[in-house]
C-alpha positions as a LaTeX table, in Angstrom:
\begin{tabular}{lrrr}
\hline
Residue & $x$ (\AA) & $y$ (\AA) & $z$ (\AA) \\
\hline
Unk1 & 69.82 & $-175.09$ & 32.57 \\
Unk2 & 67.98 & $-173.79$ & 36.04 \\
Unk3 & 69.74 & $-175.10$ & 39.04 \\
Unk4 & 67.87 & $-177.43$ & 40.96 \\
Unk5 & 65.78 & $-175.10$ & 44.03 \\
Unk6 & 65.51 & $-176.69$ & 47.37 \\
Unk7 & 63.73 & $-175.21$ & 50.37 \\
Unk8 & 65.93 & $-176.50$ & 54.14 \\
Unk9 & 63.58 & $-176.34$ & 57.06 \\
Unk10 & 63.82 & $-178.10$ & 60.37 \\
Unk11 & 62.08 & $-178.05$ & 63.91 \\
Unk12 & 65.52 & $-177.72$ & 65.68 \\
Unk13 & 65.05 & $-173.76$ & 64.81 \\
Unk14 & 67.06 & $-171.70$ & 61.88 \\
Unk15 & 70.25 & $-171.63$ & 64.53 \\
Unk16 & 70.61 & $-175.40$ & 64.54 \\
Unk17 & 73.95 & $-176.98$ & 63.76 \\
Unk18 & 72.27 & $-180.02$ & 62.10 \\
Unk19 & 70.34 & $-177.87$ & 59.71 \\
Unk20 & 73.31 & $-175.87$ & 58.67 \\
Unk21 & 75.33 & $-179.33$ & 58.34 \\
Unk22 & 72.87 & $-180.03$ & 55.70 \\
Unk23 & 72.94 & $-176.96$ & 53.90 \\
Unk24 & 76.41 & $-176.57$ & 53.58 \\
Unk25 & 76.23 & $-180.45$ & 51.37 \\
Unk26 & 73.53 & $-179.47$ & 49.63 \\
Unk27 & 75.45 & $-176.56$ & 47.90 \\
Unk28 & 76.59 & $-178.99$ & 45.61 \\
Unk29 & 73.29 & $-179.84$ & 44.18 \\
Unk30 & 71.53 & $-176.70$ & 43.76 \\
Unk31 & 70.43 & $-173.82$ & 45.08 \\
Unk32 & 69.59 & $-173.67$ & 48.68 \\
Unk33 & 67.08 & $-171.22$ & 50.96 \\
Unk34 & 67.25 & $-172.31$ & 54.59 \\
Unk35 & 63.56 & $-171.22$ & 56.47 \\
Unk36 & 62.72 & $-172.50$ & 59.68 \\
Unk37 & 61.50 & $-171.96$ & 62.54 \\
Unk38 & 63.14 & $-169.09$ & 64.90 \\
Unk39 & 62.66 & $-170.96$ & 68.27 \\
Unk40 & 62.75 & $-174.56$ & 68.96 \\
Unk41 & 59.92 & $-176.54$ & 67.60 \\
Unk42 & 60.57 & $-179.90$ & 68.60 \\
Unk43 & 57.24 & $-182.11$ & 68.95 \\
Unk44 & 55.07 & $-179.81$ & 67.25 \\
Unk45 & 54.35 & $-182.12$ & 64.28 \\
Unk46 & 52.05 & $-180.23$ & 61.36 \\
Unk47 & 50.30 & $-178.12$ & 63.63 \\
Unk48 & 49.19 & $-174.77$ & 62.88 \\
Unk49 & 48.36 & $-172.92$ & 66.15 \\
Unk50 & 46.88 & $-169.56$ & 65.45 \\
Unk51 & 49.02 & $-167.76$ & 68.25 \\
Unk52 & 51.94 & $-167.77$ & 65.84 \\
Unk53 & 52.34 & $-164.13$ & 64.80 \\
Unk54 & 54.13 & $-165.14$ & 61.46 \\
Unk55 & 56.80 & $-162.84$ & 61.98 \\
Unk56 & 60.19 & $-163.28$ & 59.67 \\
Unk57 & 63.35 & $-162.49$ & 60.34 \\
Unk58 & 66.28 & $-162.19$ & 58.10 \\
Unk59 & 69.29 & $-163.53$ & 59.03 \\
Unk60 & 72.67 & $-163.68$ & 57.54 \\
Unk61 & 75.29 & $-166.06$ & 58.67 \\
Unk62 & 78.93 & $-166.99$ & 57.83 \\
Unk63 & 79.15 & $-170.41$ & 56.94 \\
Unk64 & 83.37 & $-171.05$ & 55.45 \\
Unk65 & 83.63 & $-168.57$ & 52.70 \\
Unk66 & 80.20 & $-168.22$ & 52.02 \\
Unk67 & 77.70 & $-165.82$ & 53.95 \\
Unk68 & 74.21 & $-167.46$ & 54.15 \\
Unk69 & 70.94 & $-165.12$ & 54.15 \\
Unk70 & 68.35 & $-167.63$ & 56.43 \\
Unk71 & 64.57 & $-167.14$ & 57.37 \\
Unk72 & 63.75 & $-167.58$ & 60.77 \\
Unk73 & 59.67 & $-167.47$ & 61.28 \\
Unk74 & 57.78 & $-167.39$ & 64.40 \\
Unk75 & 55.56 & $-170.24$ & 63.68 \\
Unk76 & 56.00 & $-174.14$ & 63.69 \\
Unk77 & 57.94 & $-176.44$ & 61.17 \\
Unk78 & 54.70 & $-176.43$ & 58.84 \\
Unk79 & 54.05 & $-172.90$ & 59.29 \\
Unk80 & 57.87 & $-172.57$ & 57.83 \\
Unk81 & 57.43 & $-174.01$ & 54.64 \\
Unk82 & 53.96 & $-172.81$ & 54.15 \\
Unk83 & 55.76 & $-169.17$ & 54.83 \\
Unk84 & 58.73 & $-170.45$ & 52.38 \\
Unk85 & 56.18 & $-171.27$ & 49.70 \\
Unk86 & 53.64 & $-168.33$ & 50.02 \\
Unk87 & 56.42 & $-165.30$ & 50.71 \\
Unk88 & 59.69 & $-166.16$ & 50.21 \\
Unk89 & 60.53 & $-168.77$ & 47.36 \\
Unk90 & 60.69 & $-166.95$ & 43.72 \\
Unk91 & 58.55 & $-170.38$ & 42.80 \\
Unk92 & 58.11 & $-173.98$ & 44.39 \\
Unk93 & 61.12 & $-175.82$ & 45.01 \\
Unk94 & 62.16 & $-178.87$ & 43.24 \\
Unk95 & 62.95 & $-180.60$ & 46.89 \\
Unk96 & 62.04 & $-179.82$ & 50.44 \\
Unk97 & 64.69 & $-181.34$ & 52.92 \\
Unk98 & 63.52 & $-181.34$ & 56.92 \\
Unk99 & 66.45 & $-181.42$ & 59.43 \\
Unk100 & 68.92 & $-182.62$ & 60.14 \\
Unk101 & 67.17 & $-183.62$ & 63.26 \\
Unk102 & 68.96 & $-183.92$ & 66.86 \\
Unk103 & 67.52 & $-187.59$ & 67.66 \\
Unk104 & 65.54 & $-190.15$ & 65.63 \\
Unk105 & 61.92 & $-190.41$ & 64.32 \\
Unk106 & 61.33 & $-193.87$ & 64.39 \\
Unk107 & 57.82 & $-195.87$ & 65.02 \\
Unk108 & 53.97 & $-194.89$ & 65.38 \\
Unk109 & 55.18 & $-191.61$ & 67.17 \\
Unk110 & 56.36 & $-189.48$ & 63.70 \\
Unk111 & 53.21 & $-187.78$ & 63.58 \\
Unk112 & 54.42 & $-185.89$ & 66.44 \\
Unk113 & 57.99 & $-185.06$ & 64.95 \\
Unk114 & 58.02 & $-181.68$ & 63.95 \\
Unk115 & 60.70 & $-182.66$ & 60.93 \\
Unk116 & 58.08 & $-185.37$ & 59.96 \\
Unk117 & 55.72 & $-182.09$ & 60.26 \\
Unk118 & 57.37 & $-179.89$ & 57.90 \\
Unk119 & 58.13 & $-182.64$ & 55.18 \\
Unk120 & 54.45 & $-184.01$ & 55.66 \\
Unk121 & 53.28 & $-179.96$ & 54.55 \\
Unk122 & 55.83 & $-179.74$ & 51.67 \\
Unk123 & 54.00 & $-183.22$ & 49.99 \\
Unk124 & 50.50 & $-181.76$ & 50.78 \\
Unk125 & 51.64 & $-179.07$ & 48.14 \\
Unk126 & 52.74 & $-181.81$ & 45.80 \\
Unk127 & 56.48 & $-180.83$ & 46.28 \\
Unk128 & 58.96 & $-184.31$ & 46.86 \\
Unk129 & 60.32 & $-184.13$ & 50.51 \\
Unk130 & 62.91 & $-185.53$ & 53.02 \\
Unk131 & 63.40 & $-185.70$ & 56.34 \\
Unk132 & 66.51 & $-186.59$ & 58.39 \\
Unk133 & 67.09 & $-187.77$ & 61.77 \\
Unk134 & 70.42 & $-188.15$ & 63.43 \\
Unk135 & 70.37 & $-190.57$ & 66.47 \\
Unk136 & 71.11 & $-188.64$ & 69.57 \\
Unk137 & 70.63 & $-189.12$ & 73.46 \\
Unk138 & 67.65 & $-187.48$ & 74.81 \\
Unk139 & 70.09 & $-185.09$ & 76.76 \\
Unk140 & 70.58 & $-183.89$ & 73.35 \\
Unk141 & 67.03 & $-183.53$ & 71.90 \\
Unk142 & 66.69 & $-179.76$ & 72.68 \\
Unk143 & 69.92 & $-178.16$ & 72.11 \\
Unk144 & 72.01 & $-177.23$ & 69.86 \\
Unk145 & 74.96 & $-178.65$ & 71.23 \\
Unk146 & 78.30 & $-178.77$ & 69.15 \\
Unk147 & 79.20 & $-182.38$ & 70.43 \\
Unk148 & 77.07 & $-184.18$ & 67.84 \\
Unk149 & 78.83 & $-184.73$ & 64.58 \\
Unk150 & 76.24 & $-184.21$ & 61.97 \\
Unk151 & 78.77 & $-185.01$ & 58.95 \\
Unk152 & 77.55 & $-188.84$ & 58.35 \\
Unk153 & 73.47 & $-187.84$ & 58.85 \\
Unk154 & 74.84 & $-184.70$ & 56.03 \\
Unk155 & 76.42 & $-187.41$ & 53.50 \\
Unk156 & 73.43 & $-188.93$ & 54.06 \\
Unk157 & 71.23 & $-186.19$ & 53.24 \\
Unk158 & 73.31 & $-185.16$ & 50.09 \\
Unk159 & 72.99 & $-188.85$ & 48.65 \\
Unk160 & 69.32 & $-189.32$ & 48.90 \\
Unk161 & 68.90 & $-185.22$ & 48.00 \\
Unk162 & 70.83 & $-186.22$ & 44.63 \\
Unk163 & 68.53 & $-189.40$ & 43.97 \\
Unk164 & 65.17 & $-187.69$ & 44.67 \\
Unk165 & 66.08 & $-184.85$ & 42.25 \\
Unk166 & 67.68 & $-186.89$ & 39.19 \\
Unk167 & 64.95 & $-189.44$ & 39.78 \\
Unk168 & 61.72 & $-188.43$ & 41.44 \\
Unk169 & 60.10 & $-190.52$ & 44.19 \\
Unk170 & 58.15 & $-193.36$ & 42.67 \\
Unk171 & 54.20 & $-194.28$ & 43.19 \\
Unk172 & 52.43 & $-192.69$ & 45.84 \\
Unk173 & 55.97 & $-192.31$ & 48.13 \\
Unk174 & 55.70 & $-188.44$ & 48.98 \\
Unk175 & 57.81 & $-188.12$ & 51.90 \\
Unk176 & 61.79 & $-190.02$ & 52.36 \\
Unk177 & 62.37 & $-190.72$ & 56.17 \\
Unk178 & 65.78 & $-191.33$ & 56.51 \\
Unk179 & 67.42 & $-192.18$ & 60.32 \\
Unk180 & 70.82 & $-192.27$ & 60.61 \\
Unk181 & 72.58 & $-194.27$ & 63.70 \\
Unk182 & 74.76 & $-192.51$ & 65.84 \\
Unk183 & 77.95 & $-193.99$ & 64.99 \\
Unk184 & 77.07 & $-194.79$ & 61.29 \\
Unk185 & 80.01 & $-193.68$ & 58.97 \\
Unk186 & 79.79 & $-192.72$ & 54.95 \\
Unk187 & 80.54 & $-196.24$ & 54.49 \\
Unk188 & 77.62 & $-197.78$ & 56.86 \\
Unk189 & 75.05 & $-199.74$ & 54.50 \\
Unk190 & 71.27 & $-198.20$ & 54.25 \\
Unk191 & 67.98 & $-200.22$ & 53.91 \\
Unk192 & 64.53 & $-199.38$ & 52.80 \\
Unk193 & 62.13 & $-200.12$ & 55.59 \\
Unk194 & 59.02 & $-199.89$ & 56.90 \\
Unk195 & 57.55 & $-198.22$ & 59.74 \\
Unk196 & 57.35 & $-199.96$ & 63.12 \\
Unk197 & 53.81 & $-200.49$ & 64.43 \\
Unk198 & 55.40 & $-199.61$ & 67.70 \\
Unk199 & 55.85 & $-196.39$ & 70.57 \\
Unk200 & 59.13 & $-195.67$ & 70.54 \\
Unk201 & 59.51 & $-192.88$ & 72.59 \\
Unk202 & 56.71 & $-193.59$ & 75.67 \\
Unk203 & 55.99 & $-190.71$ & 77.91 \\
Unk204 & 55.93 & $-190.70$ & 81.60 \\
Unk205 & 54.42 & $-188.40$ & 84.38 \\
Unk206 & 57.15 & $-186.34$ & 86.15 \\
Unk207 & 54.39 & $-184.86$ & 88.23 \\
Unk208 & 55.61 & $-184.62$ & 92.36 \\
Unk209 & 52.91 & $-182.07$ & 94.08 \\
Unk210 & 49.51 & $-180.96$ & 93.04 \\
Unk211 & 47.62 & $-180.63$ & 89.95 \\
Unk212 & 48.37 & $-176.66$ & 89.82 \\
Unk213 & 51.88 & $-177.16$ & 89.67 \\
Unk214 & 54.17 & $-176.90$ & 86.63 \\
Unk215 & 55.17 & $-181.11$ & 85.64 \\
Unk216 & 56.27 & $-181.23$ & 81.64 \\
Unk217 & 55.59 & $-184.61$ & 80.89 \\
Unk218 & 58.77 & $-186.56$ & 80.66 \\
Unk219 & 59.06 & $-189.73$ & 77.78 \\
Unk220 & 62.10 & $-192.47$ & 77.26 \\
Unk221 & 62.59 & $-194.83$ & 75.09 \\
Unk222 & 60.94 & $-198.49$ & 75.37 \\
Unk223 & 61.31 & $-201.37$ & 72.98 \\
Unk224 & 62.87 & $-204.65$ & 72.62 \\
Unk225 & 64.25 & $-206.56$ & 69.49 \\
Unk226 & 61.43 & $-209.20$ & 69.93 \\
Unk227 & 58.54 & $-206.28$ & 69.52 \\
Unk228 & 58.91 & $-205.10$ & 66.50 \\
Unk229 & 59.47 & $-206.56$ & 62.95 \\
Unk230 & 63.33 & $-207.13$ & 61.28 \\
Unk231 & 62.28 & $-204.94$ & 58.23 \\
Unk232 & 61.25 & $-202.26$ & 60.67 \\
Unk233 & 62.85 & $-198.54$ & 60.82 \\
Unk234 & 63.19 & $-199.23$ & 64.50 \\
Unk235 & 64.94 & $-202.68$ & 63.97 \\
Unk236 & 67.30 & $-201.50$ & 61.31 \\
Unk237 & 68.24 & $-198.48$ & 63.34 \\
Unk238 & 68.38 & $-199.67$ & 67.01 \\
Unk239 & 69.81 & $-203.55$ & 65.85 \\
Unk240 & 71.33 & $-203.87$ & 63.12 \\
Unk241 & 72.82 & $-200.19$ & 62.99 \\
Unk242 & 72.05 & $-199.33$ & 59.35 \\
Unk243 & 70.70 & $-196.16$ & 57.76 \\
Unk244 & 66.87 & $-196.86$ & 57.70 \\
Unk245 & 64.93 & $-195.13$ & 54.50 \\
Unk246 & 61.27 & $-195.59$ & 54.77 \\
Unk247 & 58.98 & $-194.68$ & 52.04 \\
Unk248 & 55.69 & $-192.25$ & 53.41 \\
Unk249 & 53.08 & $-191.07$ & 52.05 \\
Unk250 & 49.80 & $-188.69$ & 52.95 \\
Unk251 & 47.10 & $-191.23$ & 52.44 \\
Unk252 & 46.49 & $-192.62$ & 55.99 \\
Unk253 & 43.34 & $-194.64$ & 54.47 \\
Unk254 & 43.88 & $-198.10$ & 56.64 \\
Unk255 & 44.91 & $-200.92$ & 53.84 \\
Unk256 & 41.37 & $-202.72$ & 54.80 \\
Unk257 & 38.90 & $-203.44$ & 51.74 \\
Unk258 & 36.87 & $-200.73$ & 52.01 \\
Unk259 & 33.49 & $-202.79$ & 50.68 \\
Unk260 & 34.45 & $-205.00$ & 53.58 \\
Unk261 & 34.18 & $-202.29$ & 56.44 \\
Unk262 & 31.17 & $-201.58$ & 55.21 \\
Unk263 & 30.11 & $-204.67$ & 55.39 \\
Unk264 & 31.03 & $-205.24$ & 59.02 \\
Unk265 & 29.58 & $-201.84$ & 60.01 \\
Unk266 & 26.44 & $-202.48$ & 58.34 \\
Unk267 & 25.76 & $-206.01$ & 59.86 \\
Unk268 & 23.03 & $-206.43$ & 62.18 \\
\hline
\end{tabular}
């Protein structure tokens, strides 16, 4: 019988110790080929900007006993797996798995998650996907730092990997979003929610002198238990400190009756 094939991207870049957390789990359910992004990607959601020269480097790297060979592309998340699927992969995988991400994707804000990105391309092809977050500090966003434990967020990621590929994902569920609290253990209880109709991360001008000068917009986080609803991803994560697993899917069609909108844009 043909082992399982799953494709491991992330938006952290190929070097990231969250992505090769996940890998190293997912050994024990098939066979794994890690492609991501060379540089950090963080924020760049789907996007396909034409400057990326689509460049791919091989890269091997010792991982225990076990020397890896990894991708790394110069392009986005998206650009990764499109790369994985077009060039790389002997045929499309049976699972794509994004991160595992340094900080959450929570709220009306995922669109702009790179991890979200790459998992949102993989079901565009019709391939299941999931993407994992890790709550970090925003200190920790764009590193790579070895302080984070990733080993909970990887249990994580091996348990829902196993499901999706013995079982499927039901309906028109495309895309897994899992977030994992920071001090969650093996043993911390999960939840399937639903996304929070709320801005999570808010961003903020850092701007001090003129126009011409360089001021990267800044963002924190701002919410409060009373804005957003108990079977949220946001409430589960940030309140009640369980693993939140919210179903996604492609079709962005608002749930209004359609014959309805027409209606109201047709009245006089």
């Amino acid at each position: 019988m043909q082992k399982p094939l799953i494709l491991l991207t992330n938006d952290d870049g190929v070097d990231s110790p969250g992505l090769w957390a996940a890998a190293r789990i997912l050994t024990r359910l098939g066979e794994v080929v890690v492609v991501a992004p060379r540089e950090q990607s963080t924020g760049a959601g789907r996007s396909m900007p034409h400057l990326s020269n689509g460049r791919i480097e091989r890269r091997e790297r010792q991982e225990g006993d076990r020397t890896w060979v990894a991708f790394g592309v110069h392009g986005t998340p998206a650009q990764a797996v499109d790369h994985a699927l077009l060039e790389l992969l002997p045929r499309y995988p049976d699972l794509v798995i994004s991160g595992i991400n340094y900080g959450e994707n929570v709220g009306t804000g995922i669109t702009i998650s790179g991890t979200i990105g790459a998992a949102m391309e993989a079901a565009s092809f019709g391939i299941p996907a999931l993407a994992v977050s890790l709550q970090t500090g925003i200190q920790n966003h764009l590193t790579h730092s070895e302080e984070v434990d990733f080993s909970t967020a990887a249990y994580f990621t091996g348990y829902f990997a196993q499901r999706i590929l013995e079982h499927g994902l039901p309906g028109d569920v495309q895309i897994l979003k899992v977030e994992v609290p920071a001090l969650a253990t093996p043993e911390t209880p999960w939840r399937v929610t639903r996304l929070a109709m709320h801005r999570y991360y808010v961003p903020y001008s850092t701007r001090k002198g003129g126009l011409g000068e360089e001021a990267p917009l800044g963002y924190r986080v701002e919410v409060s238990p009373e804005e957003v609803s108990a079977d949220s991803d946001i409430y589960a994560l940030l309140y009640d400190r369980v693993v939140s697993v919210t179903p996604l899917t492609l079709d962005m069609t608002a749930r209004y009756p359609l014959q309805a909108l027409e209606a109201h844009l047709r009245q006089g």
